[in-house]
Coordinates of C-alpha atoms in Angstrom, one line a residue:
Chain A
M10 CA -121.7 -203.1 -79.1
V11 CA -125.2 -202.1 -78.3
F12 CA -127.9 -204.6 -77.9
L13 CA -131.6 -203.9 -78.2
K14 CA -133.3 -206.3 -76.0
K15 CA -137.1 -206.6 -75.6
S16 CA -137.8 -206.1 -71.9
R17 CA -139.3 -209.0 -69.9
K18 CA -142.5 -207.2 -69.2
E19 CA -143.4 -207.1 -72.8
T20 CA -143.2 -210.8 -73.3
T21 CA -144.8 -212.2 -70.1
G22 CA -148.4 -211.1 -70.3
K23 CA -151.2 -209.6 -72.3
K24 CA -151.4 -206.5 -70.1
T25 CA -148.3 -205.0 -71.5
T26 CA -148.9 -205.7 -75.2
T27 CA -150.6 -202.4 -75.7
K28 CA -147.8 -200.5 -74.0
K29 CA -145.1 -198.8 -76.0
L30 CA -142.3 -201.3 -76.5
E31 CA -139.7 -200.9 -73.8
R32 CA -136.1 -201.3 -74.8
T33 CA -133.2 -201.9 -72.6
F34 CA -129.8 -200.8 -73.8
S35 CA -126.8 -202.8 -72.7
L36 CA -124.2 -200.1 -72.5
Q37 CA -120.7 -200.9 -73.6
K38 CA -118.3 -199.9 -70.8
V39 CA -115.0 -198.4 -71.6
V40 CA -112.0 -198.3 -69.3
L41 CA -109.5 -195.5 -70.0
D42 CA -105.8 -195.3 -69.2
T43 CA -103.8 -192.0 -68.5
S44 CA -101.6 -192.8 -71.5
L45 CA -104.4 -191.7 -73.9
F46 CA -104.0 -188.1 -72.7
V47 CA -100.4 -188.1 -71.7
N48 CA -98.5 -189.9 -74.4
P49 CA -97.9 -187.2 -77.1
D50 CA -98.1 -189.7 -80.0
V51 CA -101.5 -190.9 -78.9
R52 CA -103.2 -187.7 -77.6
Q53 CA -102.3 -185.8 -80.8
S54 CA -105.7 -186.2 -82.4
L55 CA -107.4 -184.9 -79.3
G56 CA -105.2 -182.0 -78.2
E57 CA -101.9 -180.3 -77.9
T58 CA -101.6 -180.7 -74.2
P59 CA -102.9 -183.4 -71.7
T60 CA -105.5 -180.8 -70.5
E61 CA -106.7 -180.0 -74.0
A62 CA -106.8 -183.7 -74.9
L63 CA -108.9 -184.6 -71.8
E64 CA -111.3 -181.7 -72.4
A65 CA -111.7 -182.7 -76.0
F66 CA -112.4 -186.2 -75.0
L67 CA -115.0 -185.1 -72.4
F68 CA -116.7 -182.9 -74.9
L69 CA -117.1 -185.8 -77.3
A70 CA -118.0 -188.3 -74.6
A71 CA -120.9 -186.0 -73.5
Q72 CA -122.6 -186.6 -76.8
I73 CA -122.3 -190.4 -76.5
H74 CA -125.3 -192.2 -75.0
I75 CA -124.3 -195.8 -75.8
L76 CA -121.0 -195.9 -73.8
E77 CA -120.0 -195.6 -70.2
F78 CA -116.5 -194.4 -69.4
Y79 CA -114.6 -195.6 -66.4
M80 CA -111.2 -195.0 -64.8
P81 CA -109.8 -196.6 -61.6
P82 CA -109.1 -193.9 -59.0
S83 CA -105.4 -194.7 -58.9
I84 CA -105.2 -193.9 -62.7
F85 CA -107.2 -190.7 -62.2
E86 CA -104.8 -189.7 -59.5
E87 CA -101.9 -190.3 -62.0
L88 CA -103.8 -188.1 -64.6
L89 CA -104.1 -185.3 -62.1
H90 CA -100.3 -184.8 -62.3
F91 CA -100.6 -183.8 -65.9
I92 CA -103.8 -181.9 -66.0
E93 CA -104.7 -178.3 -65.1
M94 CA -107.9 -179.3 -63.4
D95 CA -109.2 -175.7 -63.0
K96 CA -109.5 -175.6 -66.8
I97 CA -111.9 -178.6 -67.0
P98 CA -115.6 -177.9 -66.4
E99 CA -116.7 -179.9 -63.4
D100 CA -119.9 -181.2 -65.0
L101 CA -118.0 -182.6 -67.9
L102 CA -115.7 -184.5 -65.5
M103 CA -118.8 -186.4 -64.2
I104 CA -118.8 -188.3 -67.5
L105 CA -115.7 -190.2 -66.3
N106 CA -116.8 -192.6 -63.7
Q107 CA -114.2 -193.5 -61.1
K108 CA -114.4 -197.1 -59.9
P109 CA -111.8 -199.3 -58.3
P110 CA -111.9 -203.1 -59.2
K111 CA -113.3 -205.6 -56.7
K112 CA -109.8 -207.0 -56.2
H113 CA -110.8 -209.4 -53.4
E114 CA -113.6 -211.0 -55.3
L115 CA -112.1 -211.3 -58.7
K116 CA -110.1 -214.4 -59.8
C117 CA -107.6 -214.8 -62.5
P118 CA -106.6 -217.9 -64.4
A119 CA -103.7 -219.6 -62.6
F120 CA -101.7 -220.3 -65.8
L121 CA -101.1 -216.6 -66.1
L122 CA -98.8 -216.9 -63.1
Y123 CA -96.5 -219.0 -65.2
E124 CA -96.4 -216.4 -67.9
L125 CA -95.8 -213.5 -65.5
I126 CA -93.0 -215.4 -63.7
E127 CA -91.3 -216.5 -66.9
D128 CA -91.5 -213.0 -68.2
I129 CA -89.9 -211.6 -65.0
R130 CA -87.2 -214.3 -64.9
E131 CA -86.1 -213.3 -68.4
R132 CA -86.0 -209.7 -67.6
V133 CA -84.1 -210.2 -64.3
N134 CA -81.4 -212.1 -66.2
K135 CA -81.3 -209.3 -68.9
G136 CA -80.9 -206.7 -66.1
L137 CA -77.9 -208.6 -64.7
R138 CA -76.2 -208.7 -68.1
I139 CA -76.7 -205.0 -68.6
A140 CA -75.2 -204.4 -65.1
E141 CA -72.2 -206.6 -66.0
K142 CA -71.6 -204.7 -69.2
A143 CA -71.7 -201.4 -67.4
V144 CA -69.0 -202.6 -64.9
R145 CA -66.8 -203.8 -67.7
S146 CA -67.1 -200.5 -69.6
V147 CA -65.8 -198.3 -66.7
E148 CA -62.3 -198.0 -68.1
K149 CA -63.5 -196.5 -71.4
R150 CA -66.0 -193.9 -70.1
S151 CA -66.8 -191.7 -67.1
T152 CA -68.7 -193.3 -64.3
D153 CA -71.5 -190.7 -64.4
D154 CA -72.1 -191.4 -68.1
I155 CA -72.1 -195.1 -67.5
I156 CA -74.6 -194.9 -64.6
Q157 CA -76.9 -192.7 -66.6
D158 CA -76.8 -195.2 -69.5
L159 CA -77.2 -198.2 -67.1
R160 CA -80.3 -196.7 -65.6
R161 CA -82.0 -196.1 -68.9
K162 CA -81.2 -199.5 -70.3
Y163 CA -82.0 -201.3 -67.1
R164 CA -85.4 -199.7 -66.8
E165 CA -86.1 -200.4 -70.5
A166 CA -85.2 -204.0 -70.1
L167 CA -87.1 -204.6 -66.9
R168 CA -90.2 -202.5 -67.3
E169 CA -91.2 -202.2 -71.0
G170 CA -94.0 -204.6 -72.1
I171 CA -94.7 -205.8 -68.6
I172 CA -97.4 -205.0 -66.1
D173 CA -95.3 -203.4 -63.4
S174 CA -97.5 -201.3 -61.1
K175 CA -100.6 -201.6 -59.1
E176 CA -102.2 -199.0 -61.4
D177 CA -101.7 -201.5 -64.3
V178 CA -103.4 -204.2 -62.4
D179 CA -106.2 -201.8 -61.5
L180 CA -106.9 -201.2 -65.2
L181 CA -106.8 -204.9 -66.2
L182 CA -109.0 -206.0 -63.3
L183 CA -111.6 -203.2 -63.7
A184 CA -111.9 -204.0 -67.4
M185 CA -112.3 -207.7 -66.5
E186 CA -114.9 -207.0 -63.9
L187 CA -117.0 -204.7 -66.1
D188 CA -116.4 -206.7 -69.3
A189 CA -115.3 -203.4 -70.6
L190 CA -113.2 -202.3 -73.6
L191 CA -109.7 -201.3 -72.4
V192 CA -108.2 -198.3 -74.2
T193 CA -104.5 -197.7 -73.4
A194 CA -101.3 -196.9 -75.3
D195 CA -99.3 -199.2 -73.0
Q196 CA -98.0 -202.2 -74.9
G197 CA -97.6 -204.3 -71.7
L198 CA -101.2 -203.7 -70.8
I199 CA -102.4 -204.6 -74.3
K200 CA -100.4 -207.9 -74.2
W201 CA -102.0 -208.8 -70.9
A202 CA -105.5 -207.7 -71.9
D203 CA -105.0 -210.2 -74.8
K204 CA -104.0 -213.0 -72.4
L205 CA -107.0 -212.3 -70.1
G206 CA -109.6 -212.1 -72.9
I207 CA -110.2 -208.4 -72.3
K208 CA -111.4 -206.3 -75.4
W209 CA -108.9 -203.6 -76.3
L210 CA -108.6 -200.9 -78.9
F211 CA -105.6 -199.6 -80.9
P212 CA -105.1 -196.2 -79.0
E213 CA -104.7 -194.3 -82.3
K214 CA -108.3 -195.4 -83.2
F215 CA -109.7 -193.8 -80.0
K216 CA -111.0 -190.6 -81.5
D217 CA -112.6 -192.4 -84.5
Y218 CA -114.2 -194.8 -82.0
L219 CA -115.7 -191.8 -80.2
L220 CA -117.0 -190.2 -83.4
V221 CA -118.7 -193.4 -84.5
A222 CA -120.3 -193.8 -81.1
I223 CA -121.7 -190.2 -81.3
K224 CA -123.2 -191.1 -84.7
R225 CA -124.7 -194.3 -83.4
S226 CA -126.0 -192.5 -80.3
G227 CA -128.0 -190.2 -82.6
I228 CA -129.5 -193.1 -84.6
I229 CA -130.5 -195.1 -81.5
M230 CA -131.8 -192.1 -79.6
G231 CA -133.9 -191.2 -82.7
K232 CA -135.3 -194.7 -82.9
S233 CA -136.3 -194.9 -79.3
K234 CA -138.3 -191.7 -79.3
Chain B
M6 CA -105.7 -235.1 -40.4
V7 CA -107.5 -238.4 -40.8
F8 CA -111.2 -238.7 -40.5
L9 CA -113.0 -241.9 -39.7
K10 CA -116.3 -241.7 -41.4
K11 CA -119.0 -244.3 -41.2
S12 CA -119.7 -245.5 -44.7
R13 CA -123.0 -244.8 -46.3
K14 CA -124.0 -248.4 -46.6
E15 CA -124.0 -248.9 -42.9
T16 CA -126.5 -246.1 -42.2
T17 CA -129.0 -246.5 -45.0
G18 CA -130.6 -249.9 -44.4
K19 CA -131.1 -252.9 -42.0
K20 CA -129.4 -255.2 -44.4
T21 CA -126.0 -253.9 -43.7
T22 CA -126.3 -253.6 -39.9
T23 CA -124.9 -257.1 -39.4
K24 CA -122.0 -256.4 -41.7
K25 CA -118.6 -255.4 -40.3
L26 CA -118.4 -251.6 -40.1
E27 CA -116.9 -250.2 -43.2
R28 CA -114.7 -247.1 -42.8
T29 CA -113.6 -244.6 -45.3
F30 CA -110.4 -242.7 -44.8
S31 CA -110.0 -239.2 -46.1
L32 CA -106.2 -239.3 -46.8
Q33 CA -104.3 -236.1 -46.2
K34 CA -102.3 -235.3 -49.3
V35 CA -98.7 -234.0 -49.0
V36 CA -96.8 -232.1 -51.8
L37 CA -93.1 -232.3 -51.5
D38 CA -90.4 -229.9 -52.8
T39 CA -86.8 -230.9 -53.9
S40 CA -85.4 -228.7 -51.2
L41 CA -86.3 -231.3 -48.6
F42 CA -83.7 -233.7 -50.0
V43 CA -81.2 -231.2 -51.5
N44 CA -80.9 -228.4 -48.9
P45 CA -78.2 -229.8 -46.5
D46 CA -79.6 -228.1 -43.4
V47 CA -83.0 -229.6 -44.0
R48 CA -82.2 -233.1 -45.2
Q49 CA -79.8 -233.6 -42.3
S50 CA -82.3 -235.7 -40.3
L51 CA -83.0 -238.0 -43.2
G52 CA -79.5 -238.6 -44.7
E53 CA -76.0 -237.5 -45.5
T54 CA -76.6 -237.1 -49.3
P55 CA -79.7 -236.3 -51.4
T56 CA -79.9 -240.0 -52.4
E57 CA -79.8 -241.2 -48.8
A58 CA -82.3 -238.6 -47.8
L59 CA -84.8 -239.6 -50.5
E60 CA -84.3 -243.3 -49.7
A61 CA -84.8 -242.7 -46.0
F62 CA -88.0 -240.7 -46.8
L63 CA -89.4 -243.5 -49.1
F64 CA -88.6 -246.1 -46.4
L65 CA -90.6 -244.2 -43.8
A66 CA -93.4 -243.2 -46.3
A67 CA -93.9 -246.9 -47.2
Q68 CA -95.1 -247.5 -43.6
I69 CA -97.6 -244.6 -43.7
H70 CA -101.2 -245.5 -44.7
I71 CA -102.9 -242.2 -43.9
L72 CA -100.9 -239.9 -46.2
E73 CA -100.5 -239.6 -50.0
F74 CA -97.3 -238.1 -51.3
Y75 CA -97.2 -236.0 -54.5
M76 CA -94.6 -234.1 -56.5
P77 CA -95.1 -232.2 -59.7
P78 CA -93.1 -233.8 -62.6
S79 CA -91.1 -230.6 -63.0
I80 CA -89.9 -230.8 -59.4
F81 CA -89.2 -234.5 -59.8
E82 CA -87.0 -233.7 -62.8
E83 CA -85.1 -231.2 -60.7
L84 CA -84.6 -233.9 -58.1
L85 CA -83.1 -236.2 -60.6
H86 CA -80.1 -233.9 -61.0
F87 CA -79.2 -234.6 -57.4
I88 CA -80.1 -238.3 -57.0
E89 CA -78.3 -241.5 -58.0
M90 CA -81.4 -243.1 -59.2
D91 CA -80.0 -246.6 -59.6
K92 CA -79.6 -246.7 -55.8
I93 CA -83.3 -246.2 -55.2
P94 CA -85.5 -249.3 -55.3
E95 CA -88.1 -248.8 -58.0
D96 CA -91.1 -250.1 -56.0
L97 CA -90.3 -247.6 -53.3
L98 CA -90.4 -244.8 -55.8
M99 CA -94.0 -245.6 -56.6
I100 CA -94.9 -244.1 -53.3
L101 CA -94.2 -240.6 -54.6
N102 CA -97.0 -239.8 -57.0
Q103 CA -96.2 -237.5 -59.9
K104 CA -98.9 -235.1 -60.9
P105 CA -98.9 -231.7 -62.6
P106 CA -101.4 -229.1 -61.5
K107 CA -104.5 -228.4 -63.6
K108 CA -103.1 -225.0 -64.5
H109 CA -105.8 -224.2 -67.0
E110 CA -108.7 -224.9 -64.6
L111 CA -107.3 -223.4 -61.4
K112 CA -108.0 -219.8 -60.5
C113 CA -106.1 -217.6 -58.1
P114 CA -107.4 -214.5 -56.2
A115 CA -106.7 -211.4 -58.3
F116 CA -105.4 -209.3 -55.3
L117 CA -102.3 -211.6 -55.3
L118 CA -101.3 -209.9 -58.6
Y119 CA -100.9 -206.7 -56.7
E120 CA -98.6 -208.3 -54.1
L121 CA -96.6 -210.1 -56.8
I122 CA -96.1 -206.9 -58.8
E123 CA -95.2 -204.7 -55.8
D124 CA -92.8 -207.3 -54.7
I125 CA -91.1 -207.4 -58.1
R126 CA -91.1 -203.6 -58.4
E127 CA -89.2 -203.3 -55.2
R128 CA -86.7 -205.9 -56.2
V129 CA -86.1 -204.4 -59.6
N130 CA -85.2 -201.1 -57.9
K131 CA -82.9 -202.9 -55.5
G132 CA -81.2 -204.6 -58.4
L133 CA -80.5 -201.3 -60.1
R134 CA -79.0 -199.8 -56.9
I135 CA -76.7 -202.8 -56.6
A136 CA -75.6 -202.4 -60.2
E137 CA -74.9 -198.7 -59.6
K138 CA -72.8 -199.5 -56.6
A139 CA -70.8 -202.0 -58.6
V140 CA -70.0 -199.5 -61.3
R141 CA -68.9 -196.9 -58.7
S142 CA -66.6 -199.4 -57.0
V143 CA -64.6 -200.2 -60.1
E144 CA -61.7 -197.9 -59.2
K145 CA -61.1 -199.6 -55.9
R146 CA -61.2 -203.3 -56.9
S147 CA -60.6 -205.6 -59.9
T148 CA -63.4 -205.9 -62.4
D149 CA -63.6 -209.7 -62.1
D150 CA -64.1 -209.4 -58.3
I151 CA -66.8 -206.8 -58.7
I152 CA -68.7 -208.8 -61.3
Q153 CA -68.6 -211.9 -59.1
D154 CA -69.9 -209.9 -56.2
L155 CA -72.5 -208.2 -58.3
R156 CA -73.9 -211.5 -59.5
R157 CA -74.2 -212.8 -56.0
K158 CA -75.8 -209.7 -54.6
Y159 CA -78.1 -209.2 -57.6
R160 CA -79.4 -212.8 -57.5
E161 CA -79.9 -212.6 -53.8
A162 CA -81.9 -209.3 -54.1
L163 CA -84.0 -210.4 -57.0
R164 CA -84.7 -214.0 -56.2
E165 CA -84.8 -214.7 -52.5
G166 CA -88.2 -214.9 -50.9
I167 CA -90.0 -214.7 -54.3
I168 CA -91.6 -217.3 -56.5
D169 CA -89.4 -217.0 -59.5
S170 CA -89.8 -220.2 -61.5
K171 CA -92.5 -222.4 -63.1
E172 CA -91.5 -225.2 -60.7
D173 CA -92.4 -222.9 -57.8
V174 CA -95.8 -222.2 -59.4
D175 CA -96.3 -225.9 -60.0
L176 CA -95.8 -226.7 -56.3
L177 CA -98.2 -224.0 -55.2
L178 CA -100.9 -224.8 -57.6
L179 CA -100.7 -228.6 -57.0
A180 CA -101.0 -228.0 -53.3
M181 CA -103.9 -225.7 -53.9
E182 CA -105.7 -228.2 -56.2
L183 CA -105.2 -231.2 -53.9
D184 CA -105.9 -229.2 -50.7
A185 CA -102.6 -230.7 -49.7
L186 CA -99.9 -229.9 -47.1
L187 CA -96.9 -228.3 -48.8
V188 CA -93.5 -229.2 -47.4
T189 CA -90.6 -227.1 -48.7
A190 CA -87.5 -225.4 -47.3
D191 CA -88.0 -222.4 -49.7
Q192 CA -89.0 -219.3 -47.8
G193 CA -90.5 -217.7 -50.9
L194 CA -92.8 -220.6 -51.3
I195 CA -93.8 -220.6 -47.7
K196 CA -94.7 -216.9 -47.9
W197 CA -96.9 -217.6 -50.9
A198 CA -98.5 -220.7 -49.4
D199 CA -99.5 -218.4 -46.6
K200 CA -101.1 -215.9 -48.9
L201 CA -102.9 -218.6 -50.8
G202 CA -104.3 -220.4 -47.7
I203 CA -102.2 -223.5 -48.4
K204 CA -101.2 -225.6 -45.4
W205 CA -97.4 -225.8 -44.9
L206 CA -95.0 -227.4 -42.5
F207 CA -91.7 -226.2 -41.0
P208 CA -89.3 -228.3 -43.1
E209 CA -87.2 -229.3 -40.0
K210 CA -90.4 -230.9 -38.6
F211 CA -90.7 -233.2 -41.7
K212 CA -89.2 -236.3 -40.2
D213 CA -91.2 -236.0 -37.0
Y214 CA -94.3 -235.5 -39.0
L215 CA -93.5 -238.8 -40.9
L216 CA -92.8 -240.7 -37.6
V217 CA -96.1 -239.5 -36.1
A218 CA -97.9 -240.5 -39.3
I219 CA -96.4 -244.0 -39.0
K220 CA -97.6 -244.3 -35.4
R221 CA -101.1 -243.2 -36.3
S222 CA -101.2 -245.5 -39.3
G223 CA -100.6 -248.4 -36.9
I224 CA -103.4 -247.3 -34.6
I225 CA -105.9 -246.8 -37.4
M226 CA -105.0 -250.0 -39.2
G227 CA -105.3 -251.9 -35.9
K228 CA -108.7 -250.4 -35.2
S229 CA -110.1 -251.2 -38.7
K230 CA -109.2 -254.9 -38.5

């Protein structure tokens, strides 16, 4: 996770041998999704409300010197809908770097197109079967009931476990670009992170991960003094 | 389309100056879709039936020495469903090279993921609205009528103008890999060829394109004698 690397200076000439060893840290980058603070099952360990969870995270993150935290602006905007921003100290918020992915420079493996399209094809067919069932059930139940049921089932079938928004793509591409660890509670994103070779973390391990990073930060900072 | 290039031999030493000029041709590659032979509007100029259209194409292609014709095996398999293969001379069929794309080596620009996903998102929403309408119309018409109508509208909404099968991806990637001209009657494929910087031809110009290529083949072959 953290690499101690002798700096170039130190190895290239006699002049530097008497100098204190310089160390460069290769900071692990971490890309965060809104779901960590919004999904009640996942945020539990951090706080009762999204605002509390974000604040708790920022408080922990401020003590970590071996990680860098990132969020695409589109995801941050999503987060704003759930957070009472006036309750979050502004200087803490600086810990969370906002960065969009370089979407016009990045490339993705072409075989993923096959998987994405097969995935969509299956779902589209499933959506049609759900719609047909709804039409056939009209005689038995009220139209409003059926429509409500149709909407839920259709959305479940077509959206769950799939990357279905530009925000999802932002998260994946940013993690790819930064060679970062992706932390999300979205199963569709985790599935795709796996396909793309992006590191990911079980979201329920997020707090533990932060606590370990705080501990390590102390050890490393102590050593480098 | 065709480049006459003096060969290296000719320019590097005296020994070769007395030799007949060697010429290397950079052959334009052409990737063909089934739709050219199956879609009645498009195949019209080539033949009454898919079999006739394919035979007419192969007959013309046999006289062209400046183009190479390709088809992904998955597309060729699709074509087999429409063709009476025993009516096609086997040696003519050799003109149509079968080659799958190198799907694990090719990369595509990441920003296309955004476009694909936005496209799908819109269609999925459209599909739901169609399904809702169908449910609401049950009182007015028979269920079977509605279901039939639903299927047609749903498929139109979710599939037209979109790449929705692995065969579509095969065509795009093969054209990309070979830097080939893509000839298809599928609007979804043409839209995506455009996004990916793949050359494409209006399908109704296909026969004219072949006739011009025959003429040019004659001129070039004549010159190189």
